[in-house]
PDB file of C-alpha atoms and ligand atoms in Angstrom:
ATOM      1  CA  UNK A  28     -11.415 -21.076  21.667  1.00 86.00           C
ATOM      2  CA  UNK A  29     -13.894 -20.928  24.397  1.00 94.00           C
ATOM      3  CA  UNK A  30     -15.541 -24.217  24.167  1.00 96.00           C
ATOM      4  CA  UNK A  31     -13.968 -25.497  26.375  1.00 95.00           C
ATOM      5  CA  UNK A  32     -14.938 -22.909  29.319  1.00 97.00           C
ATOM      6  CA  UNK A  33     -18.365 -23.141  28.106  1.00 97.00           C
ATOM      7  CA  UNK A  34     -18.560 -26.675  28.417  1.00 96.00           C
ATOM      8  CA  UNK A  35     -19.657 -26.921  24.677  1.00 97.00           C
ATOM      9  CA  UNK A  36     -18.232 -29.730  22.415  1.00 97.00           C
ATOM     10  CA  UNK A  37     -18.179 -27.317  19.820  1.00 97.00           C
ATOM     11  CA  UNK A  38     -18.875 -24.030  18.124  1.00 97.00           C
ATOM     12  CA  UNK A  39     -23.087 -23.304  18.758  1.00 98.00           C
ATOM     13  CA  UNK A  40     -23.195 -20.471  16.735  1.00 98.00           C
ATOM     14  CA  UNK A  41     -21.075 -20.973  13.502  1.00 96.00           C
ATOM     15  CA  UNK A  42     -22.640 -18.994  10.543  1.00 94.00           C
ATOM     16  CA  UNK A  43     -22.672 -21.843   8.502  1.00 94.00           C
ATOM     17  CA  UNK A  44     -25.847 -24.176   6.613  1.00 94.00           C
ATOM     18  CA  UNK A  45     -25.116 -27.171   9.073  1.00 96.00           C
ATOM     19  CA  UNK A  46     -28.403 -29.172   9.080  1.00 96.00           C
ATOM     20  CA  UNK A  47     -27.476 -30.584  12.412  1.00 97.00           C
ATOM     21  CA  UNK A  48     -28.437 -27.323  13.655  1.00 98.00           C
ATOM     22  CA  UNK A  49     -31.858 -26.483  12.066  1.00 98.00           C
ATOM     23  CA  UNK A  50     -34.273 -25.117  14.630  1.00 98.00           C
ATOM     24  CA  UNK A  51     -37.556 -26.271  13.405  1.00 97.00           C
ATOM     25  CA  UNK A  52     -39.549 -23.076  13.848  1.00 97.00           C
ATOM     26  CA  UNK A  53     -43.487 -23.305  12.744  1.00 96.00           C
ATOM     27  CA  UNK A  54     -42.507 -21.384   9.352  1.00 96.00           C
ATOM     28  CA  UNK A  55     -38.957 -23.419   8.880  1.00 97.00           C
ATOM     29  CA  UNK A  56     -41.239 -26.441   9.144  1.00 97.00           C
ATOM     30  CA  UNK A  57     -43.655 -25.363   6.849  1.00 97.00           C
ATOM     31  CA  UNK A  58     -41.384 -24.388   4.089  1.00 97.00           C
ATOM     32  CA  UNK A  59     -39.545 -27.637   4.345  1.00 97.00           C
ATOM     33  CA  UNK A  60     -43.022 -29.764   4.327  1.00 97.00           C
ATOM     34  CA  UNK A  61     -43.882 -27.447   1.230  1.00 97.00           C
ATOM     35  CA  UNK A  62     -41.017 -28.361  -0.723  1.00 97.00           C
ATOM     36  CA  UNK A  63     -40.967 -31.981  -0.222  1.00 96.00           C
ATOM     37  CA  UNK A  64     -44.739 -31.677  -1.314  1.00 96.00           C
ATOM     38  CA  UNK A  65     -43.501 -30.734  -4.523  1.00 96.00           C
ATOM     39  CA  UNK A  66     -40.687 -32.660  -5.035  1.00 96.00           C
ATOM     40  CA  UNK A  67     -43.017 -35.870  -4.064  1.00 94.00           C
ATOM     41  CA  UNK A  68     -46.223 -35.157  -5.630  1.00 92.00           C
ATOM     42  CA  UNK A  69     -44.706 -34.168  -8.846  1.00 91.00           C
ATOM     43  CA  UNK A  70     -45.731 -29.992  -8.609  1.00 93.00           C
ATOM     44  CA  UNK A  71     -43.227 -29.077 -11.415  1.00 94.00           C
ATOM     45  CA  UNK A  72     -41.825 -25.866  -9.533  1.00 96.00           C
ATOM     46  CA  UNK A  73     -41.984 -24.388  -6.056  1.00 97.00           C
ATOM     47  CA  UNK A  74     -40.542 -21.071  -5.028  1.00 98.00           C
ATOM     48  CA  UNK A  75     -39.224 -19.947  -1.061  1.00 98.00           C
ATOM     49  CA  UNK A  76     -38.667 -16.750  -0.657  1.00 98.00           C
ATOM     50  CA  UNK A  77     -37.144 -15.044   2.637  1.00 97.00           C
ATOM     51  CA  UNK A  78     -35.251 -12.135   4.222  1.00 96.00           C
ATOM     52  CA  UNK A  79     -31.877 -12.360   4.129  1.00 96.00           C
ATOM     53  CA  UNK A  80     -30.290 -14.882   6.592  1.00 97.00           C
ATOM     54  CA  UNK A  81     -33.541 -16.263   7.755  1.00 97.00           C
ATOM     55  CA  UNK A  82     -32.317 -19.864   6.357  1.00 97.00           C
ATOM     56  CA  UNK A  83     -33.606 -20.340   2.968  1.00 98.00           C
ATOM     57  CA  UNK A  84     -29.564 -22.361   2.397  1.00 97.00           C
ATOM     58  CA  UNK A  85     -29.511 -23.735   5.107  1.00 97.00           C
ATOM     59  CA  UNK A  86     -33.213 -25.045   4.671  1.00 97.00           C
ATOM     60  CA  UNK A  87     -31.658 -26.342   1.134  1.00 97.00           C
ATOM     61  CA  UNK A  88     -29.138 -28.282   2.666  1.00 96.00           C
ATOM     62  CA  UNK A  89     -31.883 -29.815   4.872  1.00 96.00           C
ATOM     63  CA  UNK A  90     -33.760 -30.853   2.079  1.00 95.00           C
ATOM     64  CA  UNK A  91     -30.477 -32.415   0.816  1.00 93.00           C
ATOM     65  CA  UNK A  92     -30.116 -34.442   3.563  1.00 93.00           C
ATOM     66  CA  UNK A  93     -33.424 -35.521   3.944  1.00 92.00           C
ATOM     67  CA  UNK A  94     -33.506 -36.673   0.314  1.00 92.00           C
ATOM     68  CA  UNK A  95     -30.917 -38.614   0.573  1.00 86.00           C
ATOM     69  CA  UNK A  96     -29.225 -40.463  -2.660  1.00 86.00           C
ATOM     70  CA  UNK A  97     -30.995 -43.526  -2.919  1.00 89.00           C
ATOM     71  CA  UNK A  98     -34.411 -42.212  -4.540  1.00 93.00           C
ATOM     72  CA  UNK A  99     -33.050 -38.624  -5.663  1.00 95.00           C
ATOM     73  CA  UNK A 100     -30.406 -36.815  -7.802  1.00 95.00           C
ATOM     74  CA  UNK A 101     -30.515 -33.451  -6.766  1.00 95.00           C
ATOM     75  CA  UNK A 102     -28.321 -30.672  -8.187  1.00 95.00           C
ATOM     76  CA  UNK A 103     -27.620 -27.836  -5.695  1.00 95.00           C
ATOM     77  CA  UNK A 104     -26.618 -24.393  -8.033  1.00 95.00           C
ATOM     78  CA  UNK A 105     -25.825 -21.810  -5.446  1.00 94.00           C
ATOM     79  CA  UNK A 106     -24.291 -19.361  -7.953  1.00 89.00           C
ATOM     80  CA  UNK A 107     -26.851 -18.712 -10.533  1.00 87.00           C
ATOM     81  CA  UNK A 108     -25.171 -15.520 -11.567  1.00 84.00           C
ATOM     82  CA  UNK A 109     -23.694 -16.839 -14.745  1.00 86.00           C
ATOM     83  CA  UNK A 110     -25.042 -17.224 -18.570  1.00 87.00           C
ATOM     84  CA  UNK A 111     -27.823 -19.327 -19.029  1.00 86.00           C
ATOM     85  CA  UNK A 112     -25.439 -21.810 -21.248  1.00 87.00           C
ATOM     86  CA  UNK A 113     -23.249 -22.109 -17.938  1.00 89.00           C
ATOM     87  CA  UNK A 114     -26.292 -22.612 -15.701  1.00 92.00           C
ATOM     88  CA  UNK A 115     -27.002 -25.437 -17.930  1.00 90.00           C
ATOM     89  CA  UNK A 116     -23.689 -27.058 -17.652  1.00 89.00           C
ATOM     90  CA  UNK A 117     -23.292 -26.347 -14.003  1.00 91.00           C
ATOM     91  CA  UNK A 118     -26.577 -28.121 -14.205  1.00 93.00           C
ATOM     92  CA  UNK A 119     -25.860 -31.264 -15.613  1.00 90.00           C
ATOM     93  CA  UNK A 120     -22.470 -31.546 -14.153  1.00 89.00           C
ATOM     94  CA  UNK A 121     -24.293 -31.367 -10.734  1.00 91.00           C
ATOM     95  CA  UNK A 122     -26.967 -34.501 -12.075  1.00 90.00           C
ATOM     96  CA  UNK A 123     -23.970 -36.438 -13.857  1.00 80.00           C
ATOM     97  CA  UNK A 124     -20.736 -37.508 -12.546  1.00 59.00           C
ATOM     98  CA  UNK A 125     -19.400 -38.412 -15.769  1.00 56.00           C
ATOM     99  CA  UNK A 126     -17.028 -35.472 -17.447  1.00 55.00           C
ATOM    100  CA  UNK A 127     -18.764 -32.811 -19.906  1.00 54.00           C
ATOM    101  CA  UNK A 128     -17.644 -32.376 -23.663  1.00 53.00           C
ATOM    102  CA  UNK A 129     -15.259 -29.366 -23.436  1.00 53.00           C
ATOM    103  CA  UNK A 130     -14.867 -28.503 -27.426  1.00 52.00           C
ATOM    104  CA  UNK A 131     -16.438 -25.092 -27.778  1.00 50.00           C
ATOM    105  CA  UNK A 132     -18.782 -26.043 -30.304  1.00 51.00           C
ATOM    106  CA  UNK A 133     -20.297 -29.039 -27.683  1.00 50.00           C
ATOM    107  CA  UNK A 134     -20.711 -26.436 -25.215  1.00 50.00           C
ATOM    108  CA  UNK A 135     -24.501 -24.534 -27.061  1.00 55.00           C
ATOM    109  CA  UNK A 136     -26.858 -24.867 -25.234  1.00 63.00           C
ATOM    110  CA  UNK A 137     -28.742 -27.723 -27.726  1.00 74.00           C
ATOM    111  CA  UNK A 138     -26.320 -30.565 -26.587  1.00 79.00           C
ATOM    112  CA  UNK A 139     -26.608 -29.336 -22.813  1.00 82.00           C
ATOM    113  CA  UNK A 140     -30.203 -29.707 -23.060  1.00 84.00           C
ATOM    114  CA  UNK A 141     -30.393 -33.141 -25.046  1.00 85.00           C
ATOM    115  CA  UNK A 142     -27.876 -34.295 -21.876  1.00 86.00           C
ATOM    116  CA  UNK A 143     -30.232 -32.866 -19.925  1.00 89.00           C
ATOM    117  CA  UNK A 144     -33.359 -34.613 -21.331  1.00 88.00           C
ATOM    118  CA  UNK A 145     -31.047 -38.241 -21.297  1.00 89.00           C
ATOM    119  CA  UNK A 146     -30.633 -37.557 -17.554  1.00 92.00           C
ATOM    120  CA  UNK A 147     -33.743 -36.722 -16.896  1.00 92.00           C
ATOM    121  CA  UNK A 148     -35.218 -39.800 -18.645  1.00 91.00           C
ATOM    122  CA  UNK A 149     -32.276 -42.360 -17.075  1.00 93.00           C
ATOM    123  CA  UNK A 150     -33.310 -41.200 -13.708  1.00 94.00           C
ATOM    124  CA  UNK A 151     -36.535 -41.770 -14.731  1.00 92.00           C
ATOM    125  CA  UNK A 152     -35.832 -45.512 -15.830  1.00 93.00           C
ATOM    126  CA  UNK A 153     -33.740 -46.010 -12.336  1.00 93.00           C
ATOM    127  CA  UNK A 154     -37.382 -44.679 -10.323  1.00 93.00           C
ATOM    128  CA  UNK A 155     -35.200 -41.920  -8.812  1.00 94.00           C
ATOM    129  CA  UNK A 156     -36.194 -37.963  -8.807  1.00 94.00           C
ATOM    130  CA  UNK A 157     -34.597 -35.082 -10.383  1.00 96.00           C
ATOM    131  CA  UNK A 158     -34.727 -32.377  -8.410  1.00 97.00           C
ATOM    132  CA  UNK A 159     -33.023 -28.869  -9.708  1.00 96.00           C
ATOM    133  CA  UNK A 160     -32.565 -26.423  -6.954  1.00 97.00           C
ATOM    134  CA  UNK A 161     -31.447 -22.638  -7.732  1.00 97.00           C
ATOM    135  CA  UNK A 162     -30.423 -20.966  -4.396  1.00 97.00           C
ATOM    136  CA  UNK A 163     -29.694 -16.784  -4.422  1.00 97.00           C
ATOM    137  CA  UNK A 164     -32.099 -16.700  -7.060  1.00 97.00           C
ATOM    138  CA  UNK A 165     -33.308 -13.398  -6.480  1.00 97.00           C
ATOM    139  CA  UNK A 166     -29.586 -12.511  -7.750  1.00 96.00           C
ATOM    140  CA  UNK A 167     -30.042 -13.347 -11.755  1.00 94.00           C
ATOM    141  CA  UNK A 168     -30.275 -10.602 -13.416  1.00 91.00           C
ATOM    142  CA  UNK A 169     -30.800 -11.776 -17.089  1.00 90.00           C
ATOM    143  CA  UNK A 170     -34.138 -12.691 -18.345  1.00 89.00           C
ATOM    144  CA  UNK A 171     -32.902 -15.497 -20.612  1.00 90.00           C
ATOM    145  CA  UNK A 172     -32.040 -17.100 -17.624  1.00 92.00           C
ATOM    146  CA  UNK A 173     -35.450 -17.591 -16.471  1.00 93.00           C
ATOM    147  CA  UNK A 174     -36.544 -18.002 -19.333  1.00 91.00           C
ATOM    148  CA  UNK A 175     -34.167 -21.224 -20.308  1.00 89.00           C
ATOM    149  CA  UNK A 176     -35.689 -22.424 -17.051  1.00 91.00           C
ATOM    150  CA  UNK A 177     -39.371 -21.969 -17.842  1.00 91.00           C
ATOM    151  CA  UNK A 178     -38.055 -24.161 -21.253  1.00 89.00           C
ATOM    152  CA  UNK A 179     -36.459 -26.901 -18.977  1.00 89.00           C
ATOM    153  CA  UNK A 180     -39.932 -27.428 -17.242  1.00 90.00           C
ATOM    154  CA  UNK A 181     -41.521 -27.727 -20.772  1.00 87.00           C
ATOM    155  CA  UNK A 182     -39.469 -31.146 -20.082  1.00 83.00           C
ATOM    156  CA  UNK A 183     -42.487 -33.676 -19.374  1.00 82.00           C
ATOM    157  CA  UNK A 184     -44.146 -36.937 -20.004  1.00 79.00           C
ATOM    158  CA  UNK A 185     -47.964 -37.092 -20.912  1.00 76.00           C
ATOM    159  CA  UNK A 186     -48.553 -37.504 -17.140  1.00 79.00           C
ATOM    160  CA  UNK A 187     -45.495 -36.000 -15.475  1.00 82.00           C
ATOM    161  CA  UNK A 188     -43.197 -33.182 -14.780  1.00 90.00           C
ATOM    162  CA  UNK A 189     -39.495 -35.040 -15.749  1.00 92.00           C
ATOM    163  CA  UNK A 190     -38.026 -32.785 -12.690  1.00 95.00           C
ATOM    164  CA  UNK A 191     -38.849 -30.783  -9.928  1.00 96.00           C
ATOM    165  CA  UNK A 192     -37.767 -26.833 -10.103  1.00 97.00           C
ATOM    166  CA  UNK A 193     -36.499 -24.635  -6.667  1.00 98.00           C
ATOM    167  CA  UNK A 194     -36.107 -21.423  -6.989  1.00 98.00           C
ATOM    168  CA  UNK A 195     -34.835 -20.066  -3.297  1.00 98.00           C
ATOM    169  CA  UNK A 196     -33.774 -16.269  -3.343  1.00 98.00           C
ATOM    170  CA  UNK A 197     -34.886 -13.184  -1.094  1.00 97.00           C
ATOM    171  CA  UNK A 198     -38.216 -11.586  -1.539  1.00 97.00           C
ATOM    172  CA  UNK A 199     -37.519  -9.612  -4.666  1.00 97.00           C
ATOM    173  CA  UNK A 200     -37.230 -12.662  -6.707  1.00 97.00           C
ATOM    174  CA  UNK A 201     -41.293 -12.173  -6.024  1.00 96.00           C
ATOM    175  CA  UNK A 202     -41.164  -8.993  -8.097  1.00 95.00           C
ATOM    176  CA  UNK A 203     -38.997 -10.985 -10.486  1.00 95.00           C
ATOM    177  CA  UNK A 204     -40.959 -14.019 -11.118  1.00 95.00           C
ATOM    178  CA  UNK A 205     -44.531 -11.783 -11.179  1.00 94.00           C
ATOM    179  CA  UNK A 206     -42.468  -9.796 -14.284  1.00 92.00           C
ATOM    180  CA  UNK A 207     -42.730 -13.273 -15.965  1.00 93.00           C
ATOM    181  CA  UNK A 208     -46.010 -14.649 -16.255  1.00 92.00           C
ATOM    182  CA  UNK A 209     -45.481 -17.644 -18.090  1.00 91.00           C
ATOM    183  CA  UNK A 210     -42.677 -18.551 -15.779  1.00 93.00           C
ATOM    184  CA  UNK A 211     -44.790 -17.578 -12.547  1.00 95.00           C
ATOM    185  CA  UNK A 212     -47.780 -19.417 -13.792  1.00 94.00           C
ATOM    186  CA  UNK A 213     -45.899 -22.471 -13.590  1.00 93.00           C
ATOM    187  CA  UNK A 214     -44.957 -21.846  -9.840  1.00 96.00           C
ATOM    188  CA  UNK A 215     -47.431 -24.481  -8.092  1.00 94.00           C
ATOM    189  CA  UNK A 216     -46.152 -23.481  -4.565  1.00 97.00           C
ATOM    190  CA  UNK A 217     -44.538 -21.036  -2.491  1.00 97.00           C
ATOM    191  CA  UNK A 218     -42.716 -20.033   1.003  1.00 97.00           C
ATOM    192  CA  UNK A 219     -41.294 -17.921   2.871  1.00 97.00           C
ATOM    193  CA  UNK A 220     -39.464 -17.631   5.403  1.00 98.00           C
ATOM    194  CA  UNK A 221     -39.254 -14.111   8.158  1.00 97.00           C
ATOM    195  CA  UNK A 222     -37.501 -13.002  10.760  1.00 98.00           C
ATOM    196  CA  UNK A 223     -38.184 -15.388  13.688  1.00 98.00           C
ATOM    197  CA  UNK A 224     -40.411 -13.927  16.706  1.00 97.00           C
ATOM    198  CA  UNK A 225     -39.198 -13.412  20.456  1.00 97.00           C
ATOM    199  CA  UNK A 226     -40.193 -16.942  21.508  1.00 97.00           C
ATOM    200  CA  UNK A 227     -38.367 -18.263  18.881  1.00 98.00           C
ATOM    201  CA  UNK A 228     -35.415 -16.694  18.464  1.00 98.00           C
ATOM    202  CA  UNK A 229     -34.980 -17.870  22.645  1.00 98.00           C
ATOM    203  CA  UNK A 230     -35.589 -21.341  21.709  1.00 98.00           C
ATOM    204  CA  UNK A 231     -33.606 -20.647  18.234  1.00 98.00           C
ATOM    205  CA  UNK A 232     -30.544 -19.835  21.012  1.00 98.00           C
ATOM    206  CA  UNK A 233     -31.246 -22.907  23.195  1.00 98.00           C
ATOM    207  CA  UNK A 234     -31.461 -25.263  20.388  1.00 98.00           C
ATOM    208  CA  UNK A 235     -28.260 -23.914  19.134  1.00 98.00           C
ATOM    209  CA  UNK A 236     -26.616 -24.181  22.565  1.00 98.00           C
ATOM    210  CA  UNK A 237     -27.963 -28.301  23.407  1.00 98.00           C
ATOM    211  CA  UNK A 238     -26.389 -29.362  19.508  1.00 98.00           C
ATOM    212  CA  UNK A 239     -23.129 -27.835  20.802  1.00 97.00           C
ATOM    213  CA  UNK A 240     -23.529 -29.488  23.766  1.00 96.00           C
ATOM    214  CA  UNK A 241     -24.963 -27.482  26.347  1.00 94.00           C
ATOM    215  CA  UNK A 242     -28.443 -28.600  27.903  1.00 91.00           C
ATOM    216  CA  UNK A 243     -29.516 -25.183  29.890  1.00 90.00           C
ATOM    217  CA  UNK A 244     -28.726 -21.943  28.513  1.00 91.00           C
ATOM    218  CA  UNK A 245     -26.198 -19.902  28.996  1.00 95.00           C
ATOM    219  CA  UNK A 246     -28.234 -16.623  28.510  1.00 97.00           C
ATOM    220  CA  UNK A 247     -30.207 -14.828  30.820  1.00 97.00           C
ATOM    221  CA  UNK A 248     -33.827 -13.774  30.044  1.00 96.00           C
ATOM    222  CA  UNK A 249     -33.070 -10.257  29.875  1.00 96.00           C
ATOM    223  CA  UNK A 250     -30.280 -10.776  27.629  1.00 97.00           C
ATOM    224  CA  UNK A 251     -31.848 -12.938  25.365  1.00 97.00           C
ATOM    225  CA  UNK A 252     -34.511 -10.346  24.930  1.00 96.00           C
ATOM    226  CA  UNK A 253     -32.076  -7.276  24.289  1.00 96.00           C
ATOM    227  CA  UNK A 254     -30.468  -9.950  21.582  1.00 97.00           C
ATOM    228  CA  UNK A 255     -34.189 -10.213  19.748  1.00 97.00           C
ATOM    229  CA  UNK A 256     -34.018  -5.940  19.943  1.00 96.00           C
ATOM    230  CA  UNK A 257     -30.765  -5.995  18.843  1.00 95.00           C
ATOM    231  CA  UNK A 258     -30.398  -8.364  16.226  1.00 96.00           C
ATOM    232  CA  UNK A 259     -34.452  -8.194  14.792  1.00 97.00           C
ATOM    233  CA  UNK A 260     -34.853 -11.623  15.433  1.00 98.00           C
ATOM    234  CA  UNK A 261     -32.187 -12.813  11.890  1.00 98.00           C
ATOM    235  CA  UNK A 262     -30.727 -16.041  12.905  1.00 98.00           C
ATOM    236  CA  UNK A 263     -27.437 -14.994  11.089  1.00 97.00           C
ATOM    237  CA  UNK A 264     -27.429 -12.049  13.020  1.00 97.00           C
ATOM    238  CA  UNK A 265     -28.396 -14.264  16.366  1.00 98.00           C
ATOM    239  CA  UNK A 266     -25.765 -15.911  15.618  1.00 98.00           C
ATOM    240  CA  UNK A 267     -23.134 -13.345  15.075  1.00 96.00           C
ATOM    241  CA  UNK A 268     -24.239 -11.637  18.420  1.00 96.00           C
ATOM    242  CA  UNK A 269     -24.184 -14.968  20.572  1.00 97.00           C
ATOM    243  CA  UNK A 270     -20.700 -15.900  19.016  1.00 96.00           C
ATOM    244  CA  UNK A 271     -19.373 -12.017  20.602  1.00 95.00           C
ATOM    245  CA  UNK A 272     -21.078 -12.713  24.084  1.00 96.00           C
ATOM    246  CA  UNK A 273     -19.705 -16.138  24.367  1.00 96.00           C
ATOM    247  CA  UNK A 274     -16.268 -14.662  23.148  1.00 95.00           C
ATOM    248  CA  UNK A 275     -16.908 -11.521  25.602  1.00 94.00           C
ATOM    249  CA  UNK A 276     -18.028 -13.797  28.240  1.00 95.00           C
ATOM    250  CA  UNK A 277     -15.167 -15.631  28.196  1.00 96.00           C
ATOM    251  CA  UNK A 278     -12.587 -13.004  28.341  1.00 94.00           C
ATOM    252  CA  UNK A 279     -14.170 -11.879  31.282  1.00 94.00           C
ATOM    253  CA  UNK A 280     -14.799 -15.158  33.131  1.00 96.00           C
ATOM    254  CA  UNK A 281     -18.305 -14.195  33.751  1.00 96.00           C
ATOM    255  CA  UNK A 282     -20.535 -17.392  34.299  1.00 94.00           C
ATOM    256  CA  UNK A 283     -23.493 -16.471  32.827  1.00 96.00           C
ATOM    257  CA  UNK A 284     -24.588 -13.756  29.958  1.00 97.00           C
ATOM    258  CA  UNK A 285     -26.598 -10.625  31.398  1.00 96.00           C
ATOM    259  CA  UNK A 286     -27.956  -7.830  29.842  1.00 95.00           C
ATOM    260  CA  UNK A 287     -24.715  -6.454  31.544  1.00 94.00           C
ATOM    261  CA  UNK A 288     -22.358  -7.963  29.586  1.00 95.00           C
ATOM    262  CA  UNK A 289     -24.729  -8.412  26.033  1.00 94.00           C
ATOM    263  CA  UNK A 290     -24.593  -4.936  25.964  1.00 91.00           C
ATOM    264  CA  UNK A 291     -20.701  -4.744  26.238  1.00 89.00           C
ATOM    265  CA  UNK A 292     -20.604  -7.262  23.472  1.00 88.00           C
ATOM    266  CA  UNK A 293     -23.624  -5.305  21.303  1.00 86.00           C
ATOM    267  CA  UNK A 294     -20.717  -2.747  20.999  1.00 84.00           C
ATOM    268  CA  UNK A 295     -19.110  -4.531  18.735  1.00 75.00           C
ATOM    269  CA  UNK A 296     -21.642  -5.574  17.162  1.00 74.00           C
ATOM    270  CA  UNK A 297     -22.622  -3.937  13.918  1.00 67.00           C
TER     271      UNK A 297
HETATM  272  N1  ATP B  22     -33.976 -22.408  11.465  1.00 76.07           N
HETATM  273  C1  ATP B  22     -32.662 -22.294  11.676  1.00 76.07           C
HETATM  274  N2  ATP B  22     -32.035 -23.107  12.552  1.00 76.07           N
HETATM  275  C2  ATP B  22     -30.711 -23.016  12.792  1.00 76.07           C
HETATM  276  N3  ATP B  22     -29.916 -22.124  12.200  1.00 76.07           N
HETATM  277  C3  ATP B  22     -30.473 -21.274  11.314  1.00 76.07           C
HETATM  278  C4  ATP B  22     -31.873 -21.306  11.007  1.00 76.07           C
HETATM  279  N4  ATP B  22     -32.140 -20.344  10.108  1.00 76.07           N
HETATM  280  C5  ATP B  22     -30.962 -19.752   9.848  1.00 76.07           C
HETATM  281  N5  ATP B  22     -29.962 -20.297  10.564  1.00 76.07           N
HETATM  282  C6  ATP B  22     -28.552 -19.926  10.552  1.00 76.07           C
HETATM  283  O1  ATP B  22     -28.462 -18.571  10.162  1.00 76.07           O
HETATM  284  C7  ATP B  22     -27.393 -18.396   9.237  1.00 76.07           C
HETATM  285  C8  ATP B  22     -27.919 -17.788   7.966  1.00 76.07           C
HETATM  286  O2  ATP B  22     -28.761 -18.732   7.308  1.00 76.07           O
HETATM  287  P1  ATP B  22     -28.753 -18.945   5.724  1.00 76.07           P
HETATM  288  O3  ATP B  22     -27.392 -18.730   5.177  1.00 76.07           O
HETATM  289  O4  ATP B  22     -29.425 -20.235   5.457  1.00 76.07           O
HETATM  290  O5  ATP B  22     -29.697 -17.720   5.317  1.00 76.07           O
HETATM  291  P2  ATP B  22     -30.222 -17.305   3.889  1.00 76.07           P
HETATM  292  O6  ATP B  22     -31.703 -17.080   4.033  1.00 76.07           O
HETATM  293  O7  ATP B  22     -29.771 -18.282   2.871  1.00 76.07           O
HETATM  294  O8  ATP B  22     -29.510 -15.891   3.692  1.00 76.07           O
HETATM  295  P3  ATP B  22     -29.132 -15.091   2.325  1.00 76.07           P
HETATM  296  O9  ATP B  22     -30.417 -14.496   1.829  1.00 76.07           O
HETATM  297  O10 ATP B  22     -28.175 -14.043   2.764  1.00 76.07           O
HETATM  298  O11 ATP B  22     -28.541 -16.092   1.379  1.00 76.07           O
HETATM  299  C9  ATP B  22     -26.752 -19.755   9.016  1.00 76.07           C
HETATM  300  O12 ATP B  22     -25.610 -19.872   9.819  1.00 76.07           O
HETATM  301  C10 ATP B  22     -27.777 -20.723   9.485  1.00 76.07           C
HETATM  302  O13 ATP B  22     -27.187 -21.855  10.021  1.00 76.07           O
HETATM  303 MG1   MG B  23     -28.477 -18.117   1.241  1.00 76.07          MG
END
């Protein structure tokens, strides 16, 4: 709606995991070299850990992208809230493109893992790497669940893990994992990702602003630091704020965004 008097080609501040859009702060950068670390040297399981809307999705659809097809089959499970037989399926219906057996009996848990293990081992055979991400982890409540995970990484050659293990989830899945010390024990690394600092979240705003489109900012100093105050420095919360100024700005023809009118904007902000 007011692209157009912005002079953006599109939306900068969209709450959605578009990789396009990934500001590369130090710890974004760090997390993301962490997990490819144990995706490529064969680590078994890695865990990221974050405050909420600091990018751990986002981060995951990164990862995705930087993957890429050729040399990895990745399966993305964003709702882990589910039994751990339906984890399983979502699982291997995320690895395999062919259809599942549907007759009750077919669906234990047995059969899901023997798929499992003959898609582990054909990936394997065609040199390409499994890689099992778990996003919202923090958000499973039942033990088996874990624990039916901790039994998937039992999956392994004499000199190999068969598949790599992410568990992303806010920083109570900490607390979680530490309950479950055979599970945690296999956890080779971990990240985490925080609220981003002043200086970032101004070149969070800018970096936003040149993908749209835009090559200087639109912001003024003084509002960008009253959007740090106001918004603690969470990118989804950055972003919701920005979206209202731009909106706010627009209404009002204004041609830049001052404290003046970040503060009209904050007041809709919740
Ligand atoms: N480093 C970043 N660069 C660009 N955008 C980001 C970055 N980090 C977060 N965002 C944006 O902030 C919003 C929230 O990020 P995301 O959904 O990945 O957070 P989350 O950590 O998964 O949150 P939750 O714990 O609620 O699931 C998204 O729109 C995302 O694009
Ligand atoms: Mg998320």
């Amino acid at each position: 709606m007011y692209e157009e008097y912005w002079e953006l080609r599109e939306k900068p501040f969209r709450n959605t995991p578009d990789p396009r859009f990934l500001y590369h702060s130090s710890q974004h950068e760090d997390a993301l070299m962490k997990l490819i670390y144990t995706i490529n040297e064969g680590m078994g399981a890695g865990m990221m850990t974050g405050v909420f809307g600091c990018g751990k999705t986002l981060l995951g659809r990164a990862l995705l992208k930087d993957l890429g097809p050729e040399k990895y089959k990745v399966a993305f499970i964003t709702n882990p809230v589910v039994s751990s037989t339906e984890l399983l399926r979502a699982i291997v219906r995320n690895l395999k493109a062919a259809s599942l057996p549907t007759k009750q009996t077919e669906l234990l848990a047995d059969p899901l893992l023997e798929n499992l293990n003959e898609i582990f081992m054909n990936n394997l055979r065609d040199g390409k790497e499994t890689v099992i991400i778990i996003d919202e982890a923090h958000s499973i409540q039942d033990e088996k669940i874990f624990e039916e995970l901790r039994l998937l990484l039992n999956f392994q050659l004499e000199d190999r893990f068969l598949f790599t293990l992410l568990l992303f989830g806010q920083p109570e899945l900490k607390e979680k994992v530490a309950n479950l010390k055979q599970l945690e024990q296999r956890i080779a690394i971990r990240c985490h990702l925080d609220r981003l600092n002043e200086e970032d979240t101004e070149k969070y705003i800018l970096h936003r602003l040149k993908v749209a489109g835009k090559a200087e900012s639109i912001f003024t100093k003084e509002a960008i630091k009253l959007i740090f105050e106001q918004t603690g420095g969470i990118p989804r919360r950055i972003n919701h704020l920005c979206d209202l100024c731009l909106l706010t700005g627009y209404g009002k023809r204004v041609k830049e965004i001052d404290e003046k009118l970040l503060k009209e904007a904050a007041e809709k902000f919740a």
